[in-house]
mmCIF file of C-alpha atoms in Angstrom:
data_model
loop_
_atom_site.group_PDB
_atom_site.id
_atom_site.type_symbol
_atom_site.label_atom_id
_atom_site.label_comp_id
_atom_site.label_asym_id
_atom_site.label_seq_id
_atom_site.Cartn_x
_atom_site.Cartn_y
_atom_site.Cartn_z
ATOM 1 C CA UNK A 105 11.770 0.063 -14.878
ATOM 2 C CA UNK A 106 8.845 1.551 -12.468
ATOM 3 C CA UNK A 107 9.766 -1.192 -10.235
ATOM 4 C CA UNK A 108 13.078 -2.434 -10.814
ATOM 5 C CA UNK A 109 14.655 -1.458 -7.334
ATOM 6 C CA UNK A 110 12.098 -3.432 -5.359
ATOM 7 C CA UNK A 111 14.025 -6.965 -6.507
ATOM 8 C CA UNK A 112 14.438 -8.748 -3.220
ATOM 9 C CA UNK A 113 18.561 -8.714 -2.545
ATOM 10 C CA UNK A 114 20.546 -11.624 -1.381
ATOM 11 C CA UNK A 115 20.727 -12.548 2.072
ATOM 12 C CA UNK A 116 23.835 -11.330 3.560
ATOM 13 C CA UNK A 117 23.354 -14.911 5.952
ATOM 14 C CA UNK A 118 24.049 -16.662 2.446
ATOM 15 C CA UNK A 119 27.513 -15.675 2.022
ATOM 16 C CA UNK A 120 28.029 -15.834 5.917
ATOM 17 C CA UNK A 121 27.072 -19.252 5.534
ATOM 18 C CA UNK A 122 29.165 -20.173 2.623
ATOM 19 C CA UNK A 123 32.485 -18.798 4.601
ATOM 20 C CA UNK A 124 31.789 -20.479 7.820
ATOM 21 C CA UNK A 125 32.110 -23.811 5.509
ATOM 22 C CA UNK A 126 35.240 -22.874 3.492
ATOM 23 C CA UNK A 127 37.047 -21.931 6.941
ATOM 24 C CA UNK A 128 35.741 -25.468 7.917
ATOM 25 C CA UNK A 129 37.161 -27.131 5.381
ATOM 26 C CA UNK A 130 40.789 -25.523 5.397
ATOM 27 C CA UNK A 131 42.282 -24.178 1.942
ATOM 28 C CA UNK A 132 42.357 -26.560 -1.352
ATOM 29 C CA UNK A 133 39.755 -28.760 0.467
ATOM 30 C CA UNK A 134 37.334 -29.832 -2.432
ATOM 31 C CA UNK A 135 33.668 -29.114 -2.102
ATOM 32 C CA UNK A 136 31.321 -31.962 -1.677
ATOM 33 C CA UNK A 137 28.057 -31.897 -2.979
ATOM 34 C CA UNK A 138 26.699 -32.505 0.717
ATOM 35 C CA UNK A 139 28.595 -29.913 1.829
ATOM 36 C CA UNK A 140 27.063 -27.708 -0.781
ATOM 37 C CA UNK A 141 23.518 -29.038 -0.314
ATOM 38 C CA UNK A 142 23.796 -28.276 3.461
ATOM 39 C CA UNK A 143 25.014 -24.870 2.723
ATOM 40 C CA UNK A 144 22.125 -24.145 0.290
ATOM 41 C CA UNK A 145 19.799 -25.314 2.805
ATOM 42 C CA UNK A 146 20.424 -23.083 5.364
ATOM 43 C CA UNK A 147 20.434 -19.927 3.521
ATOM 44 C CA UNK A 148 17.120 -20.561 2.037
ATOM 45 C CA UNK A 149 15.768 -21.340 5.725
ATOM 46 C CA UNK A 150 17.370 -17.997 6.723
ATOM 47 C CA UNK A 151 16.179 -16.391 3.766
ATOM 48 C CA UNK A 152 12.379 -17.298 4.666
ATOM 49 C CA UNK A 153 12.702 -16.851 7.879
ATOM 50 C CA UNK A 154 13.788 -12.885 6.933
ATOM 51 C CA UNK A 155 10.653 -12.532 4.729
ATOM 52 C CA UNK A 156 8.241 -14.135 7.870
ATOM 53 C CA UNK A 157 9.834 -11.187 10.052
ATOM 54 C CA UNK A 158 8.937 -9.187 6.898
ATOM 55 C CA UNK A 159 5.731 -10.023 7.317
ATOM 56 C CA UNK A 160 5.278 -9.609 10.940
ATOM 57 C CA UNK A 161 6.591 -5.853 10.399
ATOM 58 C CA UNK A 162 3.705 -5.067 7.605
ATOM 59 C CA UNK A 163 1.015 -6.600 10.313
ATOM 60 C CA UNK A 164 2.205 -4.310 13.287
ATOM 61 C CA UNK A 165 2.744 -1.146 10.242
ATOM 62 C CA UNK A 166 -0.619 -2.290 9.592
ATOM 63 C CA UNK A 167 -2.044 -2.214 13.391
ATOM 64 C CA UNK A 168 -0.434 1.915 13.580
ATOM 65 C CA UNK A 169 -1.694 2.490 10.467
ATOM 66 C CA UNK A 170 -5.214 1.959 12.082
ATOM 67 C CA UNK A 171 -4.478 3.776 15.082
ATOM 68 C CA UNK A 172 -3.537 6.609 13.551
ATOM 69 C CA UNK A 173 -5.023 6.735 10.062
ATOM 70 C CA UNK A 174 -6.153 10.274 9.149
ATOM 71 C CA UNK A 175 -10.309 11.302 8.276
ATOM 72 C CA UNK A 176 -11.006 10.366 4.925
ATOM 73 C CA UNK A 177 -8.058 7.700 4.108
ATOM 74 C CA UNK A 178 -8.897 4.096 3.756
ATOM 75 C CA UNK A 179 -6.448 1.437 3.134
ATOM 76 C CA UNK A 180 -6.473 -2.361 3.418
ATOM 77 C CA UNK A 181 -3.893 -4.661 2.283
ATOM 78 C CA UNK A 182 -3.694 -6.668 -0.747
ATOM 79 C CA UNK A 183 -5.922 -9.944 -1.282
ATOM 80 C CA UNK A 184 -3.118 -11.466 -3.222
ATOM 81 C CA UNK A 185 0.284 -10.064 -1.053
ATOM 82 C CA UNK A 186 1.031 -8.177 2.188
ATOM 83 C CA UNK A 187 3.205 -5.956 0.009
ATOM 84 C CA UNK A 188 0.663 -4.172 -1.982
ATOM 85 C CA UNK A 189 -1.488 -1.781 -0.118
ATOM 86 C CA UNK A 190 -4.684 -0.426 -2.022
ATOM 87 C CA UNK A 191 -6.247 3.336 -0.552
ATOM 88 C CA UNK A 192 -8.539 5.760 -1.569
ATOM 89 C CA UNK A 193 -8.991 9.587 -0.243
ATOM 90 C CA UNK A 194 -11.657 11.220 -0.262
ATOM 91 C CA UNK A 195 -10.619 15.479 -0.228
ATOM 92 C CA UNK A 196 -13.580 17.552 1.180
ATOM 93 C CA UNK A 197 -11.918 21.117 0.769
ATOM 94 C CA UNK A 198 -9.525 22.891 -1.209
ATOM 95 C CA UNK A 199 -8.653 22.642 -5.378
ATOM 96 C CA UNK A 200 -9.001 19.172 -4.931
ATOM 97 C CA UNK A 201 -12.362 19.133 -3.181
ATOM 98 C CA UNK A 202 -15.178 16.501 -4.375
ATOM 99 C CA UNK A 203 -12.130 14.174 -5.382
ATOM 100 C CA UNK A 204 -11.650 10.304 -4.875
ATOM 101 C CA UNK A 205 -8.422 9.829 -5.595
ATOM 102 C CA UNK A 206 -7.488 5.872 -5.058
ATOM 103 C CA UNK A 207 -3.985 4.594 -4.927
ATOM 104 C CA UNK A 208 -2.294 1.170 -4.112
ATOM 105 C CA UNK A 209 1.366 1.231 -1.472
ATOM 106 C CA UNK A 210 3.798 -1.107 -2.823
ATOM 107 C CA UNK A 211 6.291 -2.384 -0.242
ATOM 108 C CA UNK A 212 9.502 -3.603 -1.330
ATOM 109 C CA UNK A 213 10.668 -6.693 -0.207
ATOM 110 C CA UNK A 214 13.982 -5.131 1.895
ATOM 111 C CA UNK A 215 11.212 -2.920 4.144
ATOM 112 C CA UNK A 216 11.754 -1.368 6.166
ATOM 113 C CA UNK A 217 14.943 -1.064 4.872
ATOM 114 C CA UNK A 218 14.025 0.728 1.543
ATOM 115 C CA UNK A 219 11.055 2.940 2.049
ATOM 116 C CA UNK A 220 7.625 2.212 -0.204
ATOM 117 C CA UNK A 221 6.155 3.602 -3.260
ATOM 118 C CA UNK A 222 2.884 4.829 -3.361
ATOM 119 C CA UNK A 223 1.207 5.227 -6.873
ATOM 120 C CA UNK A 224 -2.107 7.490 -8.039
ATOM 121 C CA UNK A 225 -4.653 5.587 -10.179
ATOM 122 C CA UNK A 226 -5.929 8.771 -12.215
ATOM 123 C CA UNK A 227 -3.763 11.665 -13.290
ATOM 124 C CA UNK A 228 -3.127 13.953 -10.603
ATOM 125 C CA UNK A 229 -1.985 17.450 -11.504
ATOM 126 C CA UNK A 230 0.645 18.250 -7.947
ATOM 127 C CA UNK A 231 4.212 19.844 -8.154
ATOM 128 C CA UNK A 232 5.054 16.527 -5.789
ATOM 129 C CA UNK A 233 3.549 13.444 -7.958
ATOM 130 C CA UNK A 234 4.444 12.800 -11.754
ATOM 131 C CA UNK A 235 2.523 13.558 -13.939
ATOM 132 C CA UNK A 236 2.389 10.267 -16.132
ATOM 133 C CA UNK A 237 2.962 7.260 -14.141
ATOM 134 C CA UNK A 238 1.372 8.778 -11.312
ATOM 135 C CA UNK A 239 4.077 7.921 -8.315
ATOM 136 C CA UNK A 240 4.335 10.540 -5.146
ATOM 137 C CA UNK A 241 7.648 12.284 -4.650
ATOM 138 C CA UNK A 242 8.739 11.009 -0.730
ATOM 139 C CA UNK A 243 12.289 12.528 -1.321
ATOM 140 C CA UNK A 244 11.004 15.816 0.553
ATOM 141 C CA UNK A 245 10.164 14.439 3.554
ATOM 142 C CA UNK A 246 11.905 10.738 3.222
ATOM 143 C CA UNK A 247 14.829 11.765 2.045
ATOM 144 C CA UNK A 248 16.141 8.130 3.347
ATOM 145 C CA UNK A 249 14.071 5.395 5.316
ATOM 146 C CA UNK A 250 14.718 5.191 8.972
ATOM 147 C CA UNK A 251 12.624 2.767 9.988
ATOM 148 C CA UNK A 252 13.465 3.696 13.771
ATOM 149 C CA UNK A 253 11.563 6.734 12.591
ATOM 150 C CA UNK A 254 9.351 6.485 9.596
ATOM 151 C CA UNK A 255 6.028 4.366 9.598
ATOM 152 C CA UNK A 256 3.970 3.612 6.553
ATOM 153 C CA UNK A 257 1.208 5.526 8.436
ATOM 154 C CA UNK A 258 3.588 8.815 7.891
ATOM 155 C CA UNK A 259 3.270 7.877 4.264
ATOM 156 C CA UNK A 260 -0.515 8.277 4.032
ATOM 157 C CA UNK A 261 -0.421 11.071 6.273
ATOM 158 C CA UNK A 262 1.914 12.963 4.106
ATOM 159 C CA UNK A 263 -0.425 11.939 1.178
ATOM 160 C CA UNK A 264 -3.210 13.465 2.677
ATOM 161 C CA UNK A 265 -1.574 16.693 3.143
ATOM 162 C CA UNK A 266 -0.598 16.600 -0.621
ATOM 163 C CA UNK A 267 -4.284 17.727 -1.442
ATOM 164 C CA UNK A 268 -4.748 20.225 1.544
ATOM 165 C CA UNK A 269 -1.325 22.231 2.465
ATOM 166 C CA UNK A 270 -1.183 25.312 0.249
ATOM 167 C CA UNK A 271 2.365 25.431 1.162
ATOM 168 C CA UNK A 272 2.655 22.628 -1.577
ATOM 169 C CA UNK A 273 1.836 24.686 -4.853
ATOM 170 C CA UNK A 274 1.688 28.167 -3.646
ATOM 171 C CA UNK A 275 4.802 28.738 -6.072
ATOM 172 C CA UNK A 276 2.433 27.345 -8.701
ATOM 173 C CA UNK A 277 0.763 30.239 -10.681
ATOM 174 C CA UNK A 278 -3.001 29.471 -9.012
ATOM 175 C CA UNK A 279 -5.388 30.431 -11.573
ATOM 176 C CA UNK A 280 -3.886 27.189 -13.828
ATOM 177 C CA UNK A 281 -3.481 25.061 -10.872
ATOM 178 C CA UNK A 282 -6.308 25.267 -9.815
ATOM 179 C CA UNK A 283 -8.286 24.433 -13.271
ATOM 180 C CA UNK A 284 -6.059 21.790 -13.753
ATOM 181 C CA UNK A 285 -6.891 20.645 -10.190
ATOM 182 C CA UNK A 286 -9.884 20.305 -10.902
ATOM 183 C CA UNK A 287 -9.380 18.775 -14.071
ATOM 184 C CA UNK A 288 -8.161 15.652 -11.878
ATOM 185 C CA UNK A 289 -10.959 15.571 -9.519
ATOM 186 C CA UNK A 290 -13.040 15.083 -12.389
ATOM 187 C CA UNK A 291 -10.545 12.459 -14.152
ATOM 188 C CA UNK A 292 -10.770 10.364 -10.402
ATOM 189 C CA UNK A 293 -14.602 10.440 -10.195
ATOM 190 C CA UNK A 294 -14.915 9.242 -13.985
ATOM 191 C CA UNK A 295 -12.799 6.151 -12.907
ATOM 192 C CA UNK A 296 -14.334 5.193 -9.763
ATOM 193 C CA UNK A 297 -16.284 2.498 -10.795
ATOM 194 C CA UNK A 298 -13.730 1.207 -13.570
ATOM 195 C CA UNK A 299 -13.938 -2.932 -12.981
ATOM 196 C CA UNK A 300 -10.354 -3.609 -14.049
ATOM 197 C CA UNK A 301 -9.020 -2.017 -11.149
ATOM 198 C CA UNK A 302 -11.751 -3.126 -8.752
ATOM 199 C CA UNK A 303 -11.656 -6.968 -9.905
ATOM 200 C CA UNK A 304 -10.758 -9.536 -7.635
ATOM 201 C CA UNK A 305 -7.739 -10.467 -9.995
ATOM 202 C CA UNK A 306 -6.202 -7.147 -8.543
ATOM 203 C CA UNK A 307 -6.907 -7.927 -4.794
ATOM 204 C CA UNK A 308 -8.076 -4.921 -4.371
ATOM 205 C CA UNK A 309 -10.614 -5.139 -1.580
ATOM 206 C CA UNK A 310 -11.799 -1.347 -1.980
ATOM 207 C CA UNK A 311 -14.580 -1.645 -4.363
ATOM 208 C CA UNK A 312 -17.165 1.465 -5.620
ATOM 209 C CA UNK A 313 -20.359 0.551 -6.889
ATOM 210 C CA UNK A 314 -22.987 2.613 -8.503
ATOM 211 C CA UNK A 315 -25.996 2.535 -6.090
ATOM 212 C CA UNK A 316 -29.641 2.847 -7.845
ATOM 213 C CA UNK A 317 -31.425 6.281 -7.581
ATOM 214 C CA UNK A 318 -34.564 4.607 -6.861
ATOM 215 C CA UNK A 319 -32.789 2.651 -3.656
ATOM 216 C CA UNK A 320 -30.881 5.558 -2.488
ATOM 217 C CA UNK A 321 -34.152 7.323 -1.853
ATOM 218 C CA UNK A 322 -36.122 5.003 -0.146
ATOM 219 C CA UNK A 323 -32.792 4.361 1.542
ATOM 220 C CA UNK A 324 -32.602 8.286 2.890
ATOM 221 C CA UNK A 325 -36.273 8.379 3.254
ATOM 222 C CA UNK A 326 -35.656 5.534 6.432
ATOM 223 C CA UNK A 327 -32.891 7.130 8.032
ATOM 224 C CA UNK A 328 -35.077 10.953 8.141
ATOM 225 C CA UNK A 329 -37.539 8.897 9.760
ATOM 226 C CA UNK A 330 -34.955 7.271 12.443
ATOM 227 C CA UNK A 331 -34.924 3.918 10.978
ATOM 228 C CA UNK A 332 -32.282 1.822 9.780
ATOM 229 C CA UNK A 333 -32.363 1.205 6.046
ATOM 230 C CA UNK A 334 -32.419 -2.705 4.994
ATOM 231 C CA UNK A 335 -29.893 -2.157 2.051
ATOM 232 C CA UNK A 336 -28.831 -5.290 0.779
ATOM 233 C CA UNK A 337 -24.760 -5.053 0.883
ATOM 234 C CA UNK A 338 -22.425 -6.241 -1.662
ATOM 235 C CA UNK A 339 -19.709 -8.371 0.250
ATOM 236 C CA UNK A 340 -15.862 -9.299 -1.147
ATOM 237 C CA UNK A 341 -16.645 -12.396 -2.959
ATOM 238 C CA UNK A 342 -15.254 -15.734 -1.027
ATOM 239 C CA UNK A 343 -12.557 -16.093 -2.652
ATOM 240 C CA UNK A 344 -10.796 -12.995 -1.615
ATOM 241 C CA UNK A 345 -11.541 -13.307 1.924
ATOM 242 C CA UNK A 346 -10.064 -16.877 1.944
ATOM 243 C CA UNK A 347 -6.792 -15.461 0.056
ATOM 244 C CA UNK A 348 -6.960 -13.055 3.263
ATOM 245 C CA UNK A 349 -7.497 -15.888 5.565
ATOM 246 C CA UNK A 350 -4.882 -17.824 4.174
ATOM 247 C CA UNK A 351 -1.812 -15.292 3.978
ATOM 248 C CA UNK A 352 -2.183 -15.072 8.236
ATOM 249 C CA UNK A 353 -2.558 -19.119 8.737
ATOM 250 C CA UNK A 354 0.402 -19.403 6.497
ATOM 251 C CA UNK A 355 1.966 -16.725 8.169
ATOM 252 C CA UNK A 356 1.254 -17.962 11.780
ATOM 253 C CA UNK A 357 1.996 -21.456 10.804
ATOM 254 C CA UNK A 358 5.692 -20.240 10.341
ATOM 255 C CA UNK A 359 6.267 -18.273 12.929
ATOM 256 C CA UNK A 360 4.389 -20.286 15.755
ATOM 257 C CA UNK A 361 6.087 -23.420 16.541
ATOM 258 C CA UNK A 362 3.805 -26.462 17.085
#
């Protein structure tokens, strides 16, 4: 039900399609089945060639979300779609401070048409995100997608201010927010390192790993001394990076002809 208004509609070129060959035929003509075939044919082209401009859009939203990404958001697309964002934010002051909260973006398949979703991992206590499944209330700000106007890079920056503008639960009474504020900060750190979210099943390419006490030492005792540490560092494994690879080639393959 979370996700039942993110079913890809029919292309409107479908039905144009089917018209254009009815007119064609003149009333009481019977349909032939190569006449039907044909039809069929071009509204699937159509329809695939709708979700390759699709894609293109989510590359260039992409490309402005990196230009103008706030401090302490990172978000990288899906190893498995284009449509399915992963993030995490990291909140350095306020009730919230010390927090990691991580989130994934799902796009629905009529952007920018419709706008996105963006979901919280761990419970977050906020007037403007529900408290059991977790999903951020746009309706304030995005009260409808305009996509002449709105950028998935306004969605993250509204997220951010979630956790920093007072103006968000200052009719809240403070002395319970902010216990039950913290409450969540301490609910996100406990599942940073959960591996069910963090497996490559998920293609989620933001991945927390518990670093050893005795290497994180030695680690800080290089950099004091102006040296670079020689940390060994934990890379996506190659299969993710060639389900990366593989979405653009695809991609490009489509859209660039030969």
């Amino acid at each position: 039900a979370l996700f039942g208004s993110m079913s890809k509609p029919q292309s409107p070129w479908s039905a144009f399609h089917s018209t254009v060959a009815i007119a064609a035929r003149g009333p009481g003509t019977p349909v032939r089945h190569h006449e039907t075939a044909i039809e069929t044919s071009a509204g699937s082209a159509l329809d695939e060639f709708s979700g390759c401009l699709t894609d293109v859009d989510l590359l260039l939203e992409y490309k402005l979300l990196c230009l103008n990404c706030p401090s302490g958001v990172y978000v990288l697309p899906s190893s498995k779609s284009l449509y399915e964002w992963h993030g995490v934010l990291f909140v350095h002051s306020g009730p919230y401070r010390e927090g990691i909260f991580k989130f994934t973006i799902y796009i629905p398949d009529s952007f920018p048409r419709m706008r996105p979703m963006l979901r919280f991992h761990s419970k977050v206590y906020h007037p403007y995100i529900h408290m059991h499944n977790g999903v951020l209330n746009m309706s304030r700000v995005f009260p409808s997608w305009d996509p002449a106007k709105h950028h998935l890079w306004h969605v993250i920056q509204y997220t951010k201010q979630c956790f920093y503008s007072q103006d968000m639960w200052q009719d809240c009474e403070q002395a319970t927010f902010t216990a039950q504020a913290q409450q969540c900060v301490i609910a996100s750190l406990r599942t940073l390192f959960d591996p069910q979210e963090d497996s490559e099943n998920s293609g989620n390419l933001i991945n927390f790993h518990e670093v050893d006490a005795k290497l994180y030492t030695q680690a800080k005792k290089t950099l004091l001394a102006g040296e670079l540490p020689k940390v060994p560092i934990t890379s996506p494994s190659p299969n993710m990076l060639s389900n990366v690879t593989e979405q653009f080639k695809q991609l490009w393959e489509k859209m660039v002809p030969r």
